[in-house]
């Protein structure tokens, strides 16, 4: 991991951009973090395109930092300046075509869109975790918070350092990952926008049902896809405070 | 309203038992409440039988008092020492018979069990509200928190002094009340125990969907009918703090 820039944001949050091989990423640490008082870490998932997502990510990271958590994210395969993943691009075109035509999105399209991304991204996130946890100011445990449920599900299953996960029910999930969800056992909070125009409510409820975690909580709210109420942000901090501190 | 006893509980909560005509009730007020600083009120619903429910109610009331809310409850028609309501008793026997036989509970049984209770109880709760709000140490606004969804739904529709409602999805709800739920417009939080053995999950989700409120939140948790996680108690306070203060 090589740091390429750093700046101190308001509220005493240190933002550092880094590269991990070819993969760009960002790490935010609260001013309170030091080698003698290392802080827990939250991995922040996003749909790809760090530059476009930056404003939303930095707000979430500063919110986490206010509670004493570091936050980190890396670019997805095919996102930002990273090389496109040809199969995924083709599946995305099929998806957009189906949506534009008002046709149902086939399971095959969903598989081709999500599975290669998850297969490639999860080892990258684990490498990022290795590198970030090697920093003296970052301790464990680790949480995952993100809207790409596939990556969150797979990480929660294969990565023992993940202790809790906050998932936004906002993306298409392949059948195979619903099956993987049954193996998830960490405490889970799932945010569902009840009238999300881009998301099938019943699929989201079925997926919530599938998770194997003994402690899992679903928060459903009104307000459409992007209308998650502000009070849920505070509750995310409380969820991670319960499980990462 | 006639106060019949009073005691000061731990944490400086004043508990007063009262009667309203023939109806017994309990009022809890935080030590901070006075004529110069009146406090908001939460009406606490329960399934009937104040004496049996007391331990759970007093815990919830003290939790609310810690956040600066008064809390009050009254006995339901047919509950405790109040005269039985013959039709309701008969419907309850039919319900238990159906459950014991593993048969589906008919809509007719649900109607006969819940509707007469709601019809009789709601005017009583409104009278209690008149009496309690006349006390100088109790101000508005008023919230309702309870598991008898029928009473909560009807109160939220007909009683303009109710500003927010917390409902436990834990009881059978007649079709007619699902229709009334469409008229509810106050902010709403619904608690659902995902694997509640005594509650049909899909009916609860359909009811949540029916509520007309622009701000409504569903919190689903694991743990069976009585296993509502402790952190939800804190969140109830935050919900009412957002809407009653």
Tab-separated table of C-alpha atoms in Angstrom:
chain	number	residue	atom	x	y	z
A	1	UNK	CA	0.000	0.000	0.000
A	2	UNK	CA	1.418	3.318	-1.061
A	3	UNK	CA	-0.067	6.618	0.188
A	4	UNK	CA	-0.315	9.131	-2.667
A	5	UNK	CA	-1.846	12.145	-0.915
A	6	UNK	CA	-3.210	13.217	2.418
A	7	UNK	CA	-5.313	16.066	3.740
A	8	UNK	CA	-6.850	16.922	7.068
A	9	UNK	CA	-10.625	17.422	6.785
A	10	UNK	CA	-12.875	19.314	9.174
A	11	UNK	CA	-13.610	17.582	12.460
A	12	UNK	CA	-10.017	16.349	12.609
A	13	UNK	CA	-10.383	13.514	10.107
A	14	UNK	CA	-7.251	12.503	8.167
A	15	UNK	CA	-8.023	11.475	4.578
A	16	UNK	CA	-5.321	9.548	2.773
A	17	UNK	CA	-5.514	8.325	-0.803
A	18	UNK	CA	-3.502	5.233	-1.571
A	19	UNK	CA	-2.842	2.664	-4.231
A	20	UNK	CA	-2.680	-1.039	-3.624
A	21	UNK	CA	-0.904	-2.262	-6.718
A	22	UNK	CA	-3.081	-0.781	-9.463
A	23	UNK	CA	-6.110	-0.292	-7.235
A	24	UNK	CA	-6.825	3.185	-5.849
A	25	UNK	CA	-8.372	3.555	-2.419
A	26	UNK	CA	-9.079	6.018	0.380
A	27	UNK	CA	-8.527	5.705	4.120
A	28	UNK	CA	-10.121	8.040	6.651
A	29	UNK	CA	-8.945	8.019	10.270
A	30	UNK	CA	-10.257	10.034	13.202
A	31	UNK	CA	-7.797	12.347	14.949
A	32	UNK	CA	-8.037	10.125	18.019
A	33	UNK	CA	-6.365	7.195	16.210
A	34	UNK	CA	-2.759	6.457	17.147
A	35	UNK	CA	-0.440	3.538	17.690
A	36	UNK	CA	-1.298	3.574	21.384
A	37	UNK	CA	-5.082	3.843	20.775
A	38	UNK	CA	-5.802	2.009	17.509
A	39	UNK	CA	-9.364	2.326	16.224
A	40	UNK	CA	-11.783	-0.182	14.683
A	41	UNK	CA	-12.225	-0.122	10.913
A	42	UNK	CA	-15.278	0.007	8.684
A	43	UNK	CA	-14.919	-1.056	5.050
A	44	UNK	CA	-17.200	1.138	2.965
A	45	UNK	CA	-18.725	-0.509	-0.084
A	46	UNK	CA	-20.027	1.399	-3.118
A	47	UNK	CA	-21.211	0.586	-6.644
A	48	UNK	CA	-17.937	1.505	-8.359
A	49	UNK	CA	-16.496	4.847	-9.499
A	50	UNK	CA	-14.758	6.330	-6.458
A	51	UNK	CA	-14.595	9.828	-7.955
A	52	UNK	CA	-18.338	10.021	-8.613
A	53	UNK	CA	-19.139	8.432	-5.255
A	54	UNK	CA	-16.651	10.594	-3.323
A	55	UNK	CA	-19.067	13.149	-1.858
A	56	UNK	CA	-21.338	10.458	-0.430
A	57	UNK	CA	-18.434	8.342	0.805
A	58	UNK	CA	-16.652	11.189	2.605
A	59	UNK	CA	-19.847	12.133	4.447
A	60	UNK	CA	-20.317	8.541	5.607
A	61	UNK	CA	-16.632	8.272	6.552
A	62	UNK	CA	-16.690	11.481	8.618
A	63	UNK	CA	-19.873	10.282	10.317
A	64	UNK	CA	-18.073	7.053	11.240
A	65	UNK	CA	-14.966	8.967	12.348
A	66	UNK	CA	-17.093	11.025	14.734
A	67	UNK	CA	-17.857	7.755	16.527
A	68	UNK	CA	-14.175	6.794	16.564
A	69	UNK	CA	-14.060	4.479	13.571
A	70	UNK	CA	-11.612	4.516	10.696
A	71	UNK	CA	-13.173	3.944	7.273
A	72	UNK	CA	-11.659	2.688	4.059
A	73	UNK	CA	-12.710	1.898	0.533
A	74	UNK	CA	-11.095	0.774	-2.718
A	75	UNK	CA	-12.125	1.081	-6.355
A	76	UNK	CA	-14.088	-1.841	-7.786
A	77	UNK	CA	-12.905	-3.906	-10.756
A	78	UNK	CA	-14.049	-1.981	-13.848
A	79	UNK	CA	-14.795	1.167	-11.808
A	80	UNK	CA	-13.180	4.593	-12.264
A	81	UNK	CA	-9.973	4.288	-14.308
A	82	UNK	CA	-9.617	0.559	-13.731
A	83	UNK	CA	-9.820	-1.686	-16.820
A	84	UNK	CA	-13.361	-2.611	-17.802
A	85	UNK	CA	-14.445	-6.208	-17.154
A	86	UNK	CA	-15.824	-7.180	-20.567
A	87	UNK	CA	-18.360	-9.797	-19.438
A	88	UNK	CA	-19.717	-7.465	-16.776
A	89	UNK	CA	-20.059	-4.590	-19.258
A	90	UNK	CA	-22.034	-6.842	-21.568
A	91	UNK	CA	-24.311	-7.962	-18.741
A	92	UNK	CA	-24.814	-4.331	-17.677
A	93	UNK	CA	-25.882	-3.458	-21.239
A	94	UNK	CA	-28.344	-6.369	-21.166
A	95	UNK	CA	-29.675	-5.162	-17.812
A	96	UNK	CA	-30.200	-1.596	-19.046
A	97	UNK	CA	-31.851	-2.904	-22.215
A	98	UNK	CA	-34.263	-5.022	-20.176
A	99	UNK	CA	-35.086	-2.133	-17.820
A	100	UNK	CA	-35.620	0.281	-20.726
A	101	UNK	CA	-37.928	-2.220	-22.436
A	102	UNK	CA	-39.816	-2.815	-19.184
A	103	UNK	CA	-38.874	-6.484	-19.354
A	104	UNK	CA	-37.941	-8.645	-16.369
A	105	UNK	CA	-34.196	-8.972	-15.752
A	106	UNK	CA	-33.177	-12.592	-16.249
A	107	UNK	CA	-31.321	-14.544	-13.555
A	108	UNK	CA	-28.594	-15.176	-16.110
A	109	UNK	CA	-28.038	-11.441	-16.603
A	110	UNK	CA	-27.852	-10.899	-12.844
A	111	UNK	CA	-25.326	-13.712	-12.502
A	112	UNK	CA	-23.131	-12.337	-15.290
A	113	UNK	CA	-23.342	-8.832	-13.831
A	114	UNK	CA	-22.547	-9.591	-10.206
A	115	UNK	CA	-20.671	-12.876	-9.816
A	116	UNK	CA	-17.467	-12.004	-11.756
A	117	UNK	CA	-17.323	-8.700	-9.888
A	118	UNK	CA	-17.649	-10.412	-6.510
A	119	UNK	CA	-15.114	-13.108	-7.480
A	120	UNK	CA	-12.545	-10.479	-8.420
A	121	UNK	CA	-13.325	-7.814	-5.811
A	122	UNK	CA	-13.433	-9.875	-2.627
A	123	UNK	CA	-9.749	-10.977	-2.743
A	124	UNK	CA	-8.860	-7.328	-3.426
A	125	UNK	CA	-10.798	-6.124	-0.388
A	126	UNK	CA	-9.082	-8.804	1.700
A	127	UNK	CA	-5.665	-7.610	0.498
A	128	UNK	CA	-6.659	-4.042	1.357
A	129	UNK	CA	-7.648	-5.292	4.796
A	130	UNK	CA	-4.219	-6.917	5.253
A	131	UNK	CA	-2.513	-3.660	4.351
A	132	UNK	CA	-4.713	-1.353	6.427
A	133	UNK	CA	-4.674	-3.556	9.534
A	134	UNK	CA	-0.875	-3.491	9.350
A	135	UNK	CA	-1.001	0.251	10.134
A	136	UNK	CA	-0.374	0.789	13.856
A	137	UNK	CA	-3.262	3.264	14.255
A	138	UNK	CA	-5.842	0.771	12.938
A	139	UNK	CA	-6.872	-2.079	15.185
A	140	UNK	CA	-9.652	-4.565	14.793
A	141	UNK	CA	-12.430	-5.515	14.736
A	142	UNK	CA	-13.690	-4.765	11.250
A	143	UNK	CA	-17.149	-3.986	9.913
A	144	UNK	CA	-18.441	-3.813	6.354
A	145	UNK	CA	-21.005	-1.219	5.306
A	146	UNK	CA	-22.155	-1.108	1.753
A	147	UNK	CA	-24.721	-1.336	-0.924
A	148	UNK	CA	-23.050	-3.944	-3.057
A	149	UNK	CA	-24.659	-6.781	-1.197
A	150	UNK	CA	-22.796	-9.438	-3.164
A	151	UNK	CA	-19.390	-8.278	-1.946
A	152	UNK	CA	-20.715	-7.802	1.578
A	153	UNK	CA	-22.223	-11.283	1.640
A	154	UNK	CA	-19.098	-12.997	0.286
A	155	UNK	CA	-16.785	-11.001	2.598
A	156	UNK	CA	-18.909	-11.835	5.621
A	157	UNK	CA	-18.676	-15.530	4.738
A	158	UNK	CA	-15.008	-15.890	3.811
A	159	UNK	CA	-13.284	-13.164	5.848
A	160	UNK	CA	-13.125	-14.010	9.555
A	161	UNK	CA	-11.937	-10.500	10.436
A	162	UNK	CA	-15.377	-9.073	9.502
A	163	UNK	CA	-17.336	-8.880	12.778
A	164	UNK	CA	-20.519	-7.110	11.682
A	165	UNK	CA	-22.091	-5.928	8.446
A	166	UNK	CA	-24.475	-3.175	7.451
A	167	UNK	CA	-26.021	-3.847	4.056
A	168	UNK	CA	-28.200	-1.596	1.906
A	169	UNK	CA	-30.809	-3.668	0.115
A	170	UNK	CA	-30.348	-1.848	-3.130
A	171	UNK	CA	-28.890	-4.111	-5.744
A	172	UNK	CA	-29.652	-7.237	-7.664
A	173	UNK	CA	-28.458	-10.385	-5.926
A	174	UNK	CA	-27.757	-13.653	-7.776
A	175	UNK	CA	-29.410	-16.828	-6.512
A	176	UNK	CA	-25.988	-18.283	-5.664
A	177	UNK	CA	-25.314	-15.386	-3.282
A	178	UNK	CA	-28.687	-15.811	-1.584
A	179	UNK	CA	-27.487	-19.350	-0.847
A	180	UNK	CA	-24.165	-17.968	0.452
A	181	UNK	CA	-26.165	-15.619	2.683
A	182	UNK	CA	-27.307	-18.666	4.684
A	183	UNK	CA	-23.662	-19.093	5.781
A	184	UNK	CA	-23.403	-15.538	7.140
A	185	UNK	CA	-23.349	-15.606	10.942
A	186	UNK	CA	-22.061	-12.151	11.947
A	187	UNK	CA	-24.498	-9.555	13.368
A	188	UNK	CA	-26.243	-7.864	10.501
A	189	UNK	CA	-28.275	-4.745	9.900
A	190	UNK	CA	-30.079	-4.444	6.574
A	191	UNK	CA	-31.466	-1.144	5.300
A	192	UNK	CA	-34.390	-1.431	2.909
A	193	UNK	CA	-36.072	1.466	1.126
A	194	UNK	CA	-39.660	0.199	1.137
A	195	UNK	CA	-40.700	1.910	-2.103
A	196	UNK	CA	-37.364	1.638	-3.888
A	197	UNK	CA	-38.195	1.991	-7.567
A	198	UNK	CA	-35.048	0.107	-8.586
A	199	UNK	CA	-35.305	-2.772	-6.168
A	200	UNK	CA	-37.671	-5.691	-5.772
A	201	UNK	CA	-39.039	-5.590	-2.233
A	202	UNK	CA	-39.917	-9.269	-2.003
A	203	UNK	CA	-36.418	-10.315	-3.123
A	204	UNK	CA	-34.933	-8.076	-0.461
A	205	UNK	CA	-37.195	-9.611	2.217
A	206	UNK	CA	-36.339	-13.122	1.012
A	207	UNK	CA	-32.642	-12.310	1.207
A	208	UNK	CA	-33.014	-10.897	4.725
A	209	UNK	CA	-34.795	-14.095	5.667
A	210	UNK	CA	-31.972	-16.193	4.209
A	211	UNK	CA	-29.136	-14.747	6.298
A	212	UNK	CA	-27.979	-17.232	8.918
A	213	UNK	CA	-27.108	-14.611	11.547
A	214	UNK	CA	-28.699	-15.037	14.974
A	215	UNK	CA	-28.707	-11.257	15.324
A	216	UNK	CA	-30.091	-9.600	12.241
A	217	UNK	CA	-32.188	-6.459	12.032
A	218	UNK	CA	-34.096	-5.056	9.086
A	219	UNK	CA	-34.810	-1.321	8.942
A	220	UNK	CA	-37.340	-0.430	6.266
A	221	UNK	CA	-38.054	3.228	5.518
A	222	UNK	CA	-39.987	5.347	3.074
A	223	UNK	CA	-38.419	7.863	0.727
A	224	UNK	CA	-37.411	6.015	-2.433
A	225	UNK	CA	-34.038	4.636	-3.451
A	226	UNK	CA	-31.915	7.571	-2.279
A	227	UNK	CA	-34.179	8.714	0.558
A	228	UNK	CA	-32.623	6.856	3.502
A	229	UNK	CA	-33.595	9.035	6.504
A	230	UNK	CA	-30.797	10.881	8.264
A	231	UNK	CA	-31.509	9.166	11.594
A	232	UNK	CA	-30.410	5.859	10.051
A	233	UNK	CA	-26.874	7.281	9.790
A	234	UNK	CA	-26.741	7.653	13.560
A	235	UNK	CA	-28.139	4.190	13.956
A	236	UNK	CA	-25.417	2.725	11.747
A	237	UNK	CA	-22.875	4.144	14.209
A	238	UNK	CA	-24.773	2.618	17.122
A	239	UNK	CA	-24.902	-0.746	15.361
A	240	UNK	CA	-21.137	-0.750	14.808
A	241	UNK	CA	-20.487	0.620	18.299
A	242	UNK	CA	-22.375	-2.398	19.691
A	243	UNK	CA	-20.313	-4.857	17.685
A	244	UNK	CA	-16.899	-3.343	17.040
A	245	UNK	CA	-16.097	-1.812	20.431
B	1	UNK	CA	-59.713	10.967	37.428
B	2	UNK	CA	-59.074	10.034	41.023
B	3	UNK	CA	-55.580	9.133	42.270
B	4	UNK	CA	-55.743	6.111	44.578
B	5	UNK	CA	-52.071	5.606	45.478
B	6	UNK	CA	-48.657	6.969	44.739
B	7	UNK	CA	-45.075	5.887	45.211
B	8	UNK	CA	-41.718	7.209	44.159
B	9	UNK	CA	-39.722	4.608	42.205
B	10	UNK	CA	-35.989	4.512	41.678
B	11	UNK	CA	-34.600	7.035	39.246
B	12	UNK	CA	-37.016	9.647	40.574
B	13	UNK	CA	-40.117	8.384	38.753
B	14	UNK	CA	-43.479	9.092	40.390
B	15	UNK	CA	-45.973	6.248	39.908
B	16	UNK	CA	-49.605	7.078	40.557
B	17	UNK	CA	-52.483	4.637	40.291
B	18	UNK	CA	-55.830	6.157	39.423
B	19	UNK	CA	-59.360	5.331	38.499
B	20	UNK	CA	-61.289	6.955	35.711
B	21	UNK	CA	-64.847	6.053	36.598
B	22	UNK	CA	-64.606	2.270	36.894
B	23	UNK	CA	-61.407	2.005	34.864
B	24	UNK	CA	-58.095	1.604	36.697
B	25	UNK	CA	-54.960	3.136	35.272
B	26	UNK	CA	-51.362	4.083	36.059
B	27	UNK	CA	-49.480	7.304	35.391
B	28	UNK	CA	-45.697	7.580	35.585
B	29	UNK	CA	-44.033	10.994	35.555
B	30	UNK	CA	-40.315	11.816	35.590
B	31	UNK	CA	-39.053	13.902	38.506
B	32	UNK	CA	-38.341	16.713	36.067
B	33	UNK	CA	-42.052	17.203	35.319
B	34	UNK	CA	-43.694	20.250	36.866
B	35	UNK	CA	-46.259	22.897	36.038
B	36	UNK	CA	-43.472	25.135	34.742
B	37	UNK	CA	-41.846	22.367	32.687
B	38	UNK	CA	-44.630	20.036	31.541
B	39	UNK	CA	-43.496	16.872	29.802
B	40	UNK	CA	-44.773	15.012	26.704
B	41	UNK	CA	-46.890	11.916	27.267
B	42	UNK	CA	-46.693	8.391	25.898
B	43	UNK	CA	-49.787	6.194	26.099
B	44	UNK	CA	-48.648	2.638	26.732
B	45	UNK	CA	-50.797	-0.075	25.178
B	46	UNK	CA	-50.927	-3.674	26.406
B	47	UNK	CA	-53.046	-6.790	25.802
B	48	UNK	CA	-55.190	-6.414	28.936
B	49	UNK	CA	-54.597	-7.371	32.567
B	50	UNK	CA	-52.663	-4.485	34.144
B	51	UNK	CA	-51.589	-6.548	37.167
B	52	UNK	CA	-50.029	-9.324	35.065
B	53	UNK	CA	-48.488	-6.814	32.675
B	54	UNK	CA	-47.203	-4.514	35.435
B	55	UNK	CA	-43.557	-5.597	35.501
B	56	UNK	CA	-43.148	-5.100	31.771
B	57	UNK	CA	-45.077	-1.823	31.771
B	58	UNK	CA	-43.127	-0.258	34.634
B	59	UNK	CA	-39.818	-1.048	32.921
B	60	UNK	CA	-41.017	0.597	29.718
B	61	UNK	CA	-42.401	3.572	31.641
B	62	UNK	CA	-39.150	4.133	33.558
B	63	UNK	CA	-37.230	3.870	30.300
B	64	UNK	CA	-39.472	6.581	28.839
B	65	UNK	CA	-39.171	8.694	31.992
B	66	UNK	CA	-35.377	8.603	31.673
B	67	UNK	CA	-35.838	10.450	28.374
B	68	UNK	CA	-38.206	12.951	29.978
B	69	UNK	CA	-41.538	11.455	28.959
B	70	UNK	CA	-44.544	10.757	31.160
B	71	UNK	CA	-46.258	7.428	30.469
B	72	UNK	CA	-49.788	6.292	31.165
B	73	UNK	CA	-51.949	3.264	30.681
B	74	UNK	CA	-55.455	2.105	31.527
B	75	UNK	CA	-57.048	-1.315	31.863
B	76	UNK	CA	-58.732	-2.694	28.758
B	77	UNK	CA	-62.427	-3.627	28.607
B	78	UNK	CA	-62.650	-7.174	29.974
B	79	UNK	CA	-59.114	-7.013	31.398
B	80	UNK	CA	-58.142	-7.427	35.063
B	81	UNK	CA	-61.200	-6.945	37.308
B	82	UNK	CA	-63.247	-5.206	34.637
B	83	UNK	CA	-66.422	-6.979	33.489
B	84	UNK	CA	-65.844	-9.543	30.782
B	85	UNK	CA	-67.097	-8.642	27.284
B	86	UNK	CA	-69.137	-11.733	26.396
B	87	UNK	CA	-68.732	-11.622	22.600
B	88	UNK	CA	-64.992	-11.109	22.918
B	89	UNK	CA	-64.658	-14.024	25.357
B	90	UNK	CA	-66.477	-16.269	22.921
B	91	UNK	CA	-64.263	-15.185	20.043
B	92	UNK	CA	-61.142	-15.748	22.190
B	93	UNK	CA	-62.326	-19.308	22.915
B	94	UNK	CA	-62.815	-19.854	19.152
B	95	UNK	CA	-59.330	-18.490	18.512
B	96	UNK	CA	-57.703	-20.779	21.078
B	97	UNK	CA	-59.667	-23.741	19.733
B	98	UNK	CA	-58.467	-23.035	16.187
B	99	UNK	CA	-54.851	-22.600	17.321
B	100	UNK	CA	-54.953	-25.814	19.384
B	101	UNK	CA	-56.401	-27.711	16.416
B	102	UNK	CA	-53.772	-26.222	14.095
B	103	UNK	CA	-56.560	-24.717	11.999
B	104	UNK	CA	-56.441	-21.291	10.361
B	105	UNK	CA	-58.089	-18.526	12.382
B	106	UNK	CA	-61.068	-17.210	10.426
B	107	UNK	CA	-61.475	-13.517	9.599
B	108	UNK	CA	-64.805	-13.628	11.400
B	109	UNK	CA	-63.148	-14.771	14.628
B	110	UNK	CA	-60.555	-12.004	14.362
B	111	UNK	CA	-63.281	-9.415	13.804
B	112	UNK	CA	-65.285	-10.600	16.813
B	113	UNK	CA	-62.146	-10.656	18.971
B	114	UNK	CA	-60.731	-7.253	18.147
B	115	UNK	CA	-63.388	-4.879	16.809
B	116	UNK	CA	-65.662	-4.678	19.895
B	117	UNK	CA	-62.570	-4.161	22.056
B	118	UNK	CA	-61.319	-1.333	19.857
B	119	UNK	CA	-64.791	0.230	19.674
B	120	UNK	CA	-65.080	0.280	23.455
B	121	UNK	CA	-61.464	0.988	24.393
B	122	UNK	CA	-60.652	3.912	22.107
B	123	UNK	CA	-63.196	6.333	23.651
B	124	UNK	CA	-61.882	5.277	27.087
B	125	UNK	CA	-58.283	6.054	26.093
B	126	UNK	CA	-59.430	9.432	24.747
B	127	UNK	CA	-61.163	10.206	28.062
B	128	UNK	CA	-57.996	9.217	29.900
B	129	UNK	CA	-56.084	11.557	27.610
B	130	UNK	CA	-58.463	14.421	28.487
B	131	UNK	CA	-57.935	13.808	32.196
B	132	UNK	CA	-54.171	13.380	32.068
B	133	UNK	CA	-53.542	16.358	29.803
B	134	UNK	CA	-55.498	18.480	32.297
B	135	UNK	CA	-52.698	17.883	34.841
B	136	UNK	CA	-50.345	20.875	34.849
B	137	UNK	CA	-47.175	18.735	34.774
B	138	UNK	CA	-48.225	16.955	31.567
B	139	UNK	CA	-48.027	18.868	28.293
B	140	UNK	CA	-48.388	17.614	24.791
B	141	UNK	CA	-47.615	16.230	22.329
B	142	UNK	CA	-48.724	12.650	22.816
B	143	UNK	CA	-47.396	9.386	21.483
B	144	UNK	CA	-48.881	5.883	21.552
B	145	UNK	CA	-46.727	2.819	22.073
B	146	UNK	CA	-48.329	-0.553	22.168
B	147	UNK	CA	-48.870	-4.016	20.941
B	148	UNK	CA	-52.599	-3.869	20.518
B	149	UNK	CA	-52.340	-2.587	17.007
B	150	UNK	CA	-56.091	-2.168	16.616
B	151	UNK	CA	-56.307	0.424	19.372
B	152	UNK	CA	-53.159	2.136	18.145
B	153	UNK	CA	-54.461	2.307	14.588
B	154	UNK	CA	-57.876	3.666	15.573
B	155	UNK	CA	-56.376	6.173	18.037
B	156	UNK	CA	-53.919	7.419	15.425
B	157	UNK	CA	-56.821	7.969	13.020
B	158	UNK	CA	-59.431	9.572	15.293
B	159	UNK	CA	-57.378	11.322	17.973
B	160	UNK	CA	-55.624	14.437	16.652
B	161	UNK	CA	-53.553	14.775	19.835
B	162	UNK	CA	-51.575	11.623	18.914
B	163	UNK	CA	-48.439	12.854	17.120
B	164	UNK	CA	-46.497	9.621	16.657
B	165	UNK	CA	-47.039	5.907	17.217
B	166	UNK	CA	-44.837	2.940	17.961
B	167	UNK	CA	-46.612	-0.320	17.187
B	168	UNK	CA	-45.521	-3.874	17.939
B	169	UNK	CA	-46.620	-6.180	15.138
B	170	UNK	CA	-47.797	-8.848	17.471
B	171	UNK	CA	-51.519	-9.277	17.262
B	172	UNK	CA	-54.203	-10.263	14.837
B	173	UNK	CA	-55.597	-7.321	12.900
B	174	UNK	CA	-59.059	-7.344	11.306
B	175	UNK	CA	-59.354	-6.438	7.626
B	176	UNK	CA	-61.387	-3.346	8.543
B	177	UNK	CA	-58.490	-2.010	10.614
B	178	UNK	CA	-56.012	-2.628	7.802
B	179	UNK	CA	-58.265	-0.316	5.767
B	180	UNK	CA	-58.256	2.231	8.628
B	181	UNK	CA	-54.453	2.017	8.636
B	182	UNK	CA	-54.463	3.728	5.222
B	183	UNK	CA	-55.813	6.839	6.979
B	184	UNK	CA	-52.967	6.974	9.508
B	185	UNK	CA	-50.653	9.875	8.675
B	186	UNK	CA	-48.572	10.368	11.857
B	187	UNK	CA	-44.935	9.235	11.942
B	188	UNK	CA	-44.846	5.561	12.704
B	189	UNK	CA	-42.355	2.974	13.870
B	190	UNK	CA	-43.377	-0.686	13.648
B	191	UNK	CA	-41.510	-3.424	15.499
B	192	UNK	CA	-41.755	-6.875	13.955
B	193	UNK	CA	-40.299	-10.052	15.409
B	194	UNK	CA	-39.293	-11.816	12.207
B	195	UNK	CA	-39.788	-15.354	13.514
B	196	UNK	CA	-42.729	-14.615	15.796
B	197	UNK	CA	-44.405	-17.974	16.298
B	198	UNK	CA	-47.752	-16.331	17.090
B	199	UNK	CA	-47.818	-13.820	14.281
B	200	UNK	CA	-48.135	-14.072	10.529
B	201	UNK	CA	-45.170	-12.256	8.991
B	202	UNK	CA	-46.797	-11.527	5.640
B	203	UNK	CA	-49.858	-9.984	7.318
B	204	UNK	CA	-47.575	-7.753	9.356
B	205	UNK	CA	-45.688	-6.653	6.228
B	206	UNK	CA	-48.971	-6.011	4.405
B	207	UNK	CA	-50.186	-3.909	7.313
B	208	UNK	CA	-46.941	-1.914	7.382
B	209	UNK	CA	-47.384	-1.324	3.663
B	210	UNK	CA	-50.965	-0.127	4.205
B	211	UNK	CA	-50.180	2.700	6.642
B	212	UNK	CA	-50.604	6.086	4.972
B	213	UNK	CA	-47.806	7.799	6.920
B	214	UNK	CA	-45.121	9.530	4.856
B	215	UNK	CA	-42.624	8.690	7.597
B	216	UNK	CA	-42.877	5.067	8.600
B	217	UNK	CA	-40.091	2.735	9.643
B	218	UNK	CA	-40.163	-1.017	10.119
B	219	UNK	CA	-37.679	-2.645	12.486
B	220	UNK	CA	-37.580	-6.423	12.119
B	221	UNK	CA	-35.518	-8.472	14.556
B	222	UNK	CA	-34.827	-12.069	15.435
B	223	UNK	CA	-35.581	-13.637	18.795
B	224	UNK	CA	-39.172	-14.858	18.719
B	225	UNK	CA	-42.307	-13.189	20.049
B	226	UNK	CA	-40.864	-11.923	23.333
B	227	UNK	CA	-37.272	-11.497	22.157
B	228	UNK	CA	-37.300	-7.813	21.148
B	229	UNK	CA	-33.628	-6.791	21.503
B	230	UNK	CA	-32.782	-4.339	24.270
B	231	UNK	CA	-31.367	-1.791	21.845
B	232	UNK	CA	-34.849	-1.306	20.395
B	233	UNK	CA	-35.919	0.197	23.738
B	234	UNK	CA	-33.382	2.978	23.302
B	235	UNK	CA	-34.519	3.457	19.750
B	236	UNK	CA	-38.131	3.857	20.854
B	237	UNK	CA	-36.991	6.794	22.979
B	238	UNK	CA	-35.126	8.283	20.052
B	239	UNK	CA	-38.193	7.876	17.843
B	240	UNK	CA	-40.399	9.714	20.325
B	241	UNK	CA	-37.700	12.308	21.015
B	242	UNK	CA	-37.696	13.112	17.288
B	243	UNK	CA	-41.445	13.564	17.175
B	244	UNK	CA	-42.639	14.679	20.611
B	245	UNK	CA	-39.988	17.235	21.537
